[in-house]
Amino acid sequence: MDTVLPIIVAATAAGAILLIFLGLAGGAPVDPVQARLTQLGTMQAKNLEELELQQPFMERTLRPLFARLSGFVSRLSSTSFSERTEKRLALAGNPGDLRVADWLGIKVVAAFVFAIVFFLLFNLALAVGPLMAVVLGVAGAGIGYIAPEFWLSGRIRRRQKAILVMIPDTLDLLTISVRAGLGFDAALAKVVEKLPGPLSEEFRRALAEVRVGKARREALRDIVPRT
């Protein structure tokens, strides 16, 4: 029984982390401008409580939790670290609409879970002694804090590869559309319609920004740091 208990705890903790990542990564990227317009157009609530209940589960529970957990870490982190994290999240396509505070919260939760798992496994299952188990628990916290970065790096690589694969077809369709008499914005809209993928999502966002008054040159140039 002493050997089975920590294994069950470790499996449960690992499953919880997996569910969090699947929940964050599973949502399709949504144009923030269009999402806000849709939200404003469909609001039917009559009081603050109903407005809060209309928010997704991520917005109502997980995001405030991550914000509280990341508060202490963000006070210790530098501005350059926050900027680098924000850039990496943008390169990954902002999975789950994550912000820097949300990402820090995930890292804190992962560090806490890994620390408990390492402590229980080495102290109860392998009987290494309390002091060594604490040391290994601290090491587990470090591993848990870093582990989400490996997941994010993998997502960045996959997204950048998908963008590179889309470039030839995108250029062909843009050229054909412009030669057929479409304006450049209409040609971009045709790419968004016909070629689903991360590059089209960036064009969709740029077109939405142009529609709300942003200069086309600036909207297109802002795609660069996100890709």
mmCIF file of C-alpha atoms in Angstrom:
data_model
loop_
_atom_site.group_PDB
_atom_site.id
_atom_site.type_symbol
_atom_site.label_atom_id
_atom_site.label_comp_id
_atom_site.label_asym_id
_atom_site.label_seq_id
_atom_site.Cartn_x
_atom_site.Cartn_y
_atom_site.Cartn_z
ATOM 1 C CA MET A 1 0.000 0.000 0.000
ATOM 2 C CA ASP A 2 2.875 2.380 0.844
ATOM 3 C CA THR A 3 4.280 1.836 -2.633
ATOM 4 C CA VAL A 4 0.971 2.157 -4.493
ATOM 5 C CA LEU A 5 -0.143 5.444 -2.835
ATOM 6 C CA PRO A 6 2.588 7.714 -4.203
ATOM 7 C CA ILE A 7 2.179 6.185 -7.649
ATOM 8 C CA ILE A 8 -1.536 7.012 -7.565
ATOM 9 C CA VAL A 9 -0.801 10.556 -6.369
ATOM 10 C CA ALA A 10 1.829 11.042 -9.081
ATOM 11 C CA ALA A 11 -0.497 9.750 -11.793
ATOM 12 C CA THR A 12 -3.313 12.014 -10.592
ATOM 13 C CA ALA A 13 -1.026 15.067 -10.542
ATOM 14 C CA ALA A 14 0.345 14.292 -13.990
ATOM 15 C CA GLY A 15 -3.190 13.893 -15.306
ATOM 16 C CA ALA A 16 -4.192 17.246 -13.824
ATOM 17 C CA ILE A 17 -1.283 19.009 -15.533
ATOM 18 C CA LEU A 18 -2.107 17.278 -18.822
ATOM 19 C CA LEU A 19 -5.752 18.368 -18.624
ATOM 20 C CA ILE A 20 -4.703 21.977 -17.970
ATOM 21 C CA PHE A 21 -2.413 22.023 -21.006
ATOM 22 C CA LEU A 22 -5.001 20.323 -23.212
ATOM 23 C CA GLY A 23 -7.602 22.837 -22.123
ATOM 24 C CA LEU A 24 -5.319 25.748 -22.891
ATOM 25 C CA ALA A 25 -3.991 24.414 -26.171
ATOM 26 C CA GLY A 26 -7.211 22.948 -27.482
ATOM 27 C CA GLY A 27 -8.996 26.228 -28.120
ATOM 28 C CA ALA A 28 -8.799 27.478 -31.697
ATOM 29 C CA PRO A 29 -7.169 30.902 -32.066
ATOM 30 C CA VAL A 30 -9.770 33.663 -32.225
ATOM 31 C CA ASP A 31 -9.344 37.112 -33.666
ATOM 32 C CA PRO A 32 -9.486 39.368 -30.548
ATOM 33 C CA VAL A 33 -11.230 42.229 -32.367
ATOM 34 C CA GLN A 34 -13.907 39.968 -33.831
ATOM 35 C CA ALA A 35 -14.339 38.165 -30.497
ATOM 36 C CA ARG A 36 -14.919 41.462 -28.691
ATOM 37 C CA LEU A 37 -17.433 42.645 -31.284
ATOM 38 C CA THR A 38 -19.274 39.325 -31.053
ATOM 39 C CA GLN A 39 -19.336 39.538 -27.275
ATOM 40 C CA LEU A 40 -20.762 43.054 -27.341
ATOM 41 C CA GLY A 41 -23.349 42.047 -29.917
ATOM 42 C CA THR A 42 -24.619 39.004 -28.020
ATOM 43 C CA MET A 43 -24.697 40.271 -24.439
ATOM 44 C CA GLN A 44 -28.129 39.514 -22.990
ATOM 45 C CA ALA A 45 -27.300 39.713 -19.292
ATOM 46 C CA LYS A 46 -29.132 42.090 -16.997
ATOM 47 C CA ASN A 47 -26.772 42.179 -14.021
ATOM 48 C CA LEU A 48 -23.112 41.712 -13.118
ATOM 49 C CA GLU A 49 -23.566 38.126 -11.913
ATOM 50 C CA GLU A 50 -25.062 37.021 -15.240
ATOM 51 C CA LEU A 51 -22.267 38.798 -17.119
ATOM 52 C CA GLU A 52 -19.672 36.888 -15.102
ATOM 53 C CA LEU A 53 -21.457 33.576 -15.668
ATOM 54 C CA GLN A 54 -21.395 34.205 -19.420
ATOM 55 C CA GLN A 55 -17.587 34.168 -19.334
ATOM 56 C CA PRO A 56 -15.845 30.878 -20.211
ATOM 57 C CA PHE A 57 -14.549 28.652 -17.413
ATOM 58 C CA MET A 58 -10.979 29.741 -18.179
ATOM 59 C CA GLU A 59 -11.876 33.408 -17.646
ATOM 60 C CA ARG A 60 -13.919 32.860 -14.477
ATOM 61 C CA THR A 61 -11.709 30.463 -12.531
ATOM 62 C CA LEU A 62 -8.344 29.441 -13.958
ATOM 63 C CA ARG A 63 -7.193 32.864 -15.142
ATOM 64 C CA PRO A 64 -7.800 34.626 -11.769
ATOM 65 C CA LEU A 65 -6.086 31.697 -10.005
ATOM 66 C CA PHE A 66 -3.061 31.896 -12.281
ATOM 67 C CA ALA A 67 -2.947 35.681 -11.837
ATOM 68 C CA ARG A 68 -2.783 35.337 -8.038
ATOM 69 C CA LEU A 69 -0.146 32.617 -8.199
ATOM 70 C CA SER A 70 1.978 34.588 -10.629
ATOM 71 C CA GLY A 71 1.825 37.795 -8.590
ATOM 72 C CA PHE A 72 4.793 36.921 -6.391
ATOM 73 C CA VAL A 73 6.849 35.540 -9.270
ATOM 74 C CA SER A 74 6.157 38.552 -11.496
ATOM 75 C CA ARG A 75 7.459 40.895 -8.773
ATOM 76 C CA LEU A 76 10.742 38.981 -8.806
ATOM 77 C CA SER A 77 11.003 38.704 -12.596
ATOM 78 C CA SER A 78 12.579 41.405 -14.731
ATOM 79 C CA THR A 79 10.960 43.426 -17.485
ATOM 80 C CA SER A 80 13.113 41.668 -20.068
ATOM 81 C CA PHE A 81 11.807 38.286 -18.872
ATOM 82 C CA SER A 82 8.194 39.464 -19.232
ATOM 83 C CA GLU A 83 8.884 40.838 -22.701
ATOM 84 C CA ARG A 84 10.601 37.626 -23.778
ATOM 85 C CA THR A 85 7.707 35.543 -22.444
ATOM 86 C CA GLU A 86 5.170 37.756 -24.211
ATOM 87 C CA LYS A 87 7.079 37.368 -27.489
ATOM 88 C CA ARG A 88 7.293 33.575 -27.107
ATOM 89 C CA LEU A 89 3.558 33.353 -26.422
ATOM 90 C CA ALA A 90 2.904 35.426 -29.561
ATOM 91 C CA LEU A 91 5.184 33.166 -31.606
ATOM 92 C CA ALA A 92 3.208 30.173 -30.310
ATOM 93 C CA GLY A 93 -0.042 31.785 -31.436
ATOM 94 C CA ASN A 94 -1.166 32.729 -27.905
ATOM 95 C CA PRO A 95 -2.574 29.268 -27.042
ATOM 96 C CA GLY A 96 -5.664 29.592 -24.917
ATOM 97 C CA ASP A 97 -5.344 33.382 -25.188
ATOM 98 C CA LEU A 98 -2.624 33.184 -22.533
ATOM 99 C CA ARG A 99 -1.059 36.323 -21.107
ATOM 100 C CA VAL A 100 2.256 36.599 -19.292
ATOM 101 C CA ALA A 101 0.569 36.424 -15.868
ATOM 102 C CA ASP A 102 -1.342 33.293 -16.920
ATOM 103 C CA TRP A 103 1.866 31.631 -18.130
ATOM 104 C CA LEU A 104 3.681 32.403 -14.882
ATOM 105 C CA GLY A 105 0.730 30.949 -12.983
ATOM 106 C CA ILE A 106 0.955 27.723 -14.984
ATOM 107 C CA LYS A 107 4.678 27.488 -14.271
ATOM 108 C CA VAL A 108 4.071 27.986 -10.535
ATOM 109 C CA VAL A 109 1.358 25.299 -10.484
ATOM 110 C CA ALA A 110 3.599 22.885 -12.415
ATOM 111 C CA ALA A 111 6.504 23.560 -10.022
ATOM 112 C CA PHE A 112 4.282 22.898 -6.992
ATOM 113 C CA VAL A 113 2.874 19.661 -8.434
ATOM 114 C CA PHE A 114 6.286 18.354 -9.517
ATOM 115 C CA ALA A 115 7.734 19.146 -6.073
ATOM 116 C CA ILE A 116 5.006 17.114 -4.351
ATOM 117 C CA VAL A 117 5.325 14.232 -6.812
ATOM 118 C CA PHE A 118 9.108 14.044 -6.448
ATOM 119 C CA PHE A 119 8.905 14.235 -2.654
ATOM 120 C CA LEU A 120 6.279 11.481 -2.400
ATOM 121 C CA LEU A 121 7.941 9.198 -4.920
ATOM 122 C CA PHE A 122 11.429 9.375 -3.459
ATOM 123 C CA ASN A 123 10.416 9.543 0.219
ATOM 124 C CA LEU A 124 7.633 6.952 0.329
ATOM 125 C CA ALA A 125 8.260 4.722 -2.666
ATOM 126 C CA LEU A 126 12.071 4.626 -2.711
ATOM 127 C CA ALA A 127 12.671 5.469 0.988
ATOM 128 C CA VAL A 128 15.637 7.786 0.370
ATOM 129 C CA GLY A 129 15.150 9.633 3.649
ATOM 130 C CA PRO A 130 13.280 12.879 4.484
ATOM 131 C CA LEU A 131 16.226 15.248 3.900
ATOM 132 C CA MET A 132 17.121 13.810 0.507
ATOM 133 C CA ALA A 133 13.420 13.700 -0.409
ATOM 134 C CA VAL A 134 13.151 17.436 0.347
ATOM 135 C CA VAL A 135 16.204 18.141 -1.822
ATOM 136 C CA LEU A 136 14.737 16.075 -4.641
ATOM 137 C CA GLY A 137 11.401 17.830 -4.139
ATOM 138 C CA VAL A 138 13.129 21.184 -4.660
ATOM 139 C CA ALA A 139 14.758 19.760 -7.786
ATOM 140 C CA GLY A 140 11.320 18.610 -8.930
ATOM 141 C CA ALA A 141 10.000 22.144 -8.424
ATOM 142 C CA GLY A 142 12.744 23.444 -10.686
ATOM 143 C CA ILE A 143 11.938 20.849 -13.330
ATOM 144 C CA GLY A 144 8.237 21.653 -13.083
ATOM 145 C CA TYR A 145 8.917 25.367 -13.473
ATOM 146 C CA ILE A 146 10.987 24.785 -16.626
ATOM 147 C CA ALA A 147 8.903 21.988 -18.186
ATOM 148 C CA PRO A 148 6.168 24.260 -19.646
ATOM 149 C CA GLU A 149 8.868 26.107 -21.603
ATOM 150 C CA PHE A 150 9.701 22.907 -23.506
ATOM 151 C CA TRP A 151 6.042 22.527 -24.447
ATOM 152 C CA LEU A 152 5.918 26.168 -25.573
ATOM 153 C CA SER A 153 9.125 25.800 -27.607
ATOM 154 C CA GLY A 154 7.685 22.769 -29.384
ATOM 155 C CA ARG A 155 4.505 24.664 -30.207
ATOM 156 C CA ILE A 156 6.542 27.573 -31.581
ATOM 157 C CA ARG A 157 8.558 25.273 -33.839
ATOM 158 C CA ARG A 158 5.434 23.529 -35.164
ATOM 159 C CA ARG A 159 3.692 26.850 -35.851
ATOM 160 C CA GLN A 160 6.689 28.375 -37.624
ATOM 161 C CA LYS A 161 7.073 25.253 -39.749
ATOM 162 C CA ALA A 162 3.387 25.389 -40.683
ATOM 163 C CA ILE A 163 3.793 29.057 -41.679
ATOM 164 C CA LEU A 164 6.799 28.249 -43.880
ATOM 165 C CA VAL A 165 4.876 25.439 -45.578
ATOM 166 C CA MET A 166 1.989 27.831 -46.327
ATOM 167 C CA ILE A 167 4.110 30.594 -47.907
ATOM 168 C CA PRO A 168 4.342 29.207 -51.508
ATOM 169 C CA ASP A 169 0.594 28.557 -51.832
ATOM 170 C CA THR A 170 -0.154 31.896 -50.192
ATOM 171 C CA LEU A 171 2.014 33.809 -52.662
ATOM 172 C CA ASP A 172 0.491 31.936 -55.603
ATOM 173 C CA LEU A 173 -3.063 32.682 -54.492
ATOM 174 C CA LEU A 174 -2.235 36.334 -53.774
ATOM 175 C CA THR A 175 -0.703 36.733 -57.242
ATOM 176 C CA ILE A 176 -3.624 35.045 -58.995
ATOM 177 C CA SER A 177 -6.175 37.083 -57.038
ATOM 178 C CA VAL A 178 -4.496 40.424 -57.754
ATOM 179 C CA ARG A 179 -4.094 39.583 -61.444
ATOM 180 C CA ALA A 180 -7.792 38.695 -61.525
ATOM 181 C CA GLY A 181 -8.572 42.270 -60.498
ATOM 182 C CA LEU A 182 -9.018 42.016 -56.721
ATOM 183 C CA GLY A 183 -7.598 44.659 -54.434
ATOM 184 C CA PHE A 184 -4.859 43.660 -52.018
ATOM 185 C CA ASP A 185 -7.197 43.475 -49.012
ATOM 186 C CA ALA A 186 -9.632 41.348 -50.990
ATOM 187 C CA ALA A 187 -6.769 39.105 -52.089
ATOM 188 C CA LEU A 188 -5.733 38.630 -48.451
ATOM 189 C CA ALA A 189 -9.342 37.820 -47.574
ATOM 190 C CA LYS A 190 -9.306 35.187 -50.324
ATOM 191 C CA VAL A 191 -6.197 33.639 -48.760
ATOM 192 C CA VAL A 192 -7.921 33.578 -45.373
ATOM 193 C CA GLU A 193 -10.949 31.896 -46.940
ATOM 194 C CA LYS A 194 -9.135 29.281 -49.042
ATOM 195 C CA LEU A 195 -5.989 28.433 -47.037
ATOM 196 C CA PRO A 196 -6.677 27.678 -43.363
ATOM 197 C CA GLY A 197 -3.654 27.755 -41.098
ATOM 198 C CA PRO A 198 -1.570 29.980 -38.812
ATOM 199 C CA LEU A 199 -0.487 32.372 -41.594
ATOM 200 C CA SER A 200 -4.101 32.895 -42.636
ATOM 201 C CA GLU A 201 -5.007 33.563 -39.011
ATOM 202 C CA GLU A 202 -2.376 36.312 -38.936
ATOM 203 C CA PHE A 203 -3.809 37.802 -42.143
ATOM 204 C CA ARG A 204 -7.293 37.589 -40.625
ATOM 205 C CA ARG A 205 -6.109 39.550 -37.603
ATOM 206 C CA ALA A 206 -4.370 42.141 -39.795
ATOM 207 C CA LEU A 207 -7.507 42.642 -41.884
ATOM 208 C CA ALA A 208 -9.601 43.049 -38.737
ATOM 209 C CA GLU A 209 -7.167 45.694 -37.464
ATOM 210 C CA VAL A 210 -7.338 47.528 -40.805
ATOM 211 C CA ARG A 211 -11.147 47.520 -40.617
ATOM 212 C CA VAL A 212 -11.054 49.274 -37.235
ATOM 213 C CA GLY A 213 -8.726 51.997 -38.508
ATOM 214 C CA LYS A 214 -5.166 50.722 -38.293
ATOM 215 C CA ALA A 215 -2.871 51.501 -41.216
ATOM 216 C CA ARG A 216 -2.440 48.524 -43.539
ATOM 217 C CA ARG A 217 1.351 48.871 -43.585
ATOM 218 C CA GLU A 218 1.457 48.858 -39.780
ATOM 219 C CA ALA A 219 -0.968 45.942 -39.464
ATOM 220 C CA LEU A 220 1.082 43.825 -41.886
ATOM 221 C CA ARG A 221 4.368 44.820 -40.280
ATOM 222 C CA ASP A 222 3.040 43.728 -36.871
ATOM 223 C CA ILE A 223 2.737 40.179 -38.225
ATOM 224 C CA VAL A 224 6.535 39.859 -38.235
ATOM 225 C CA PRO A 225 7.187 39.644 -34.450
ATOM 226 C CA ARG A 226 4.283 37.182 -34.108
ATOM 227 C CA THR A 227 5.676 34.771 -36.715
#
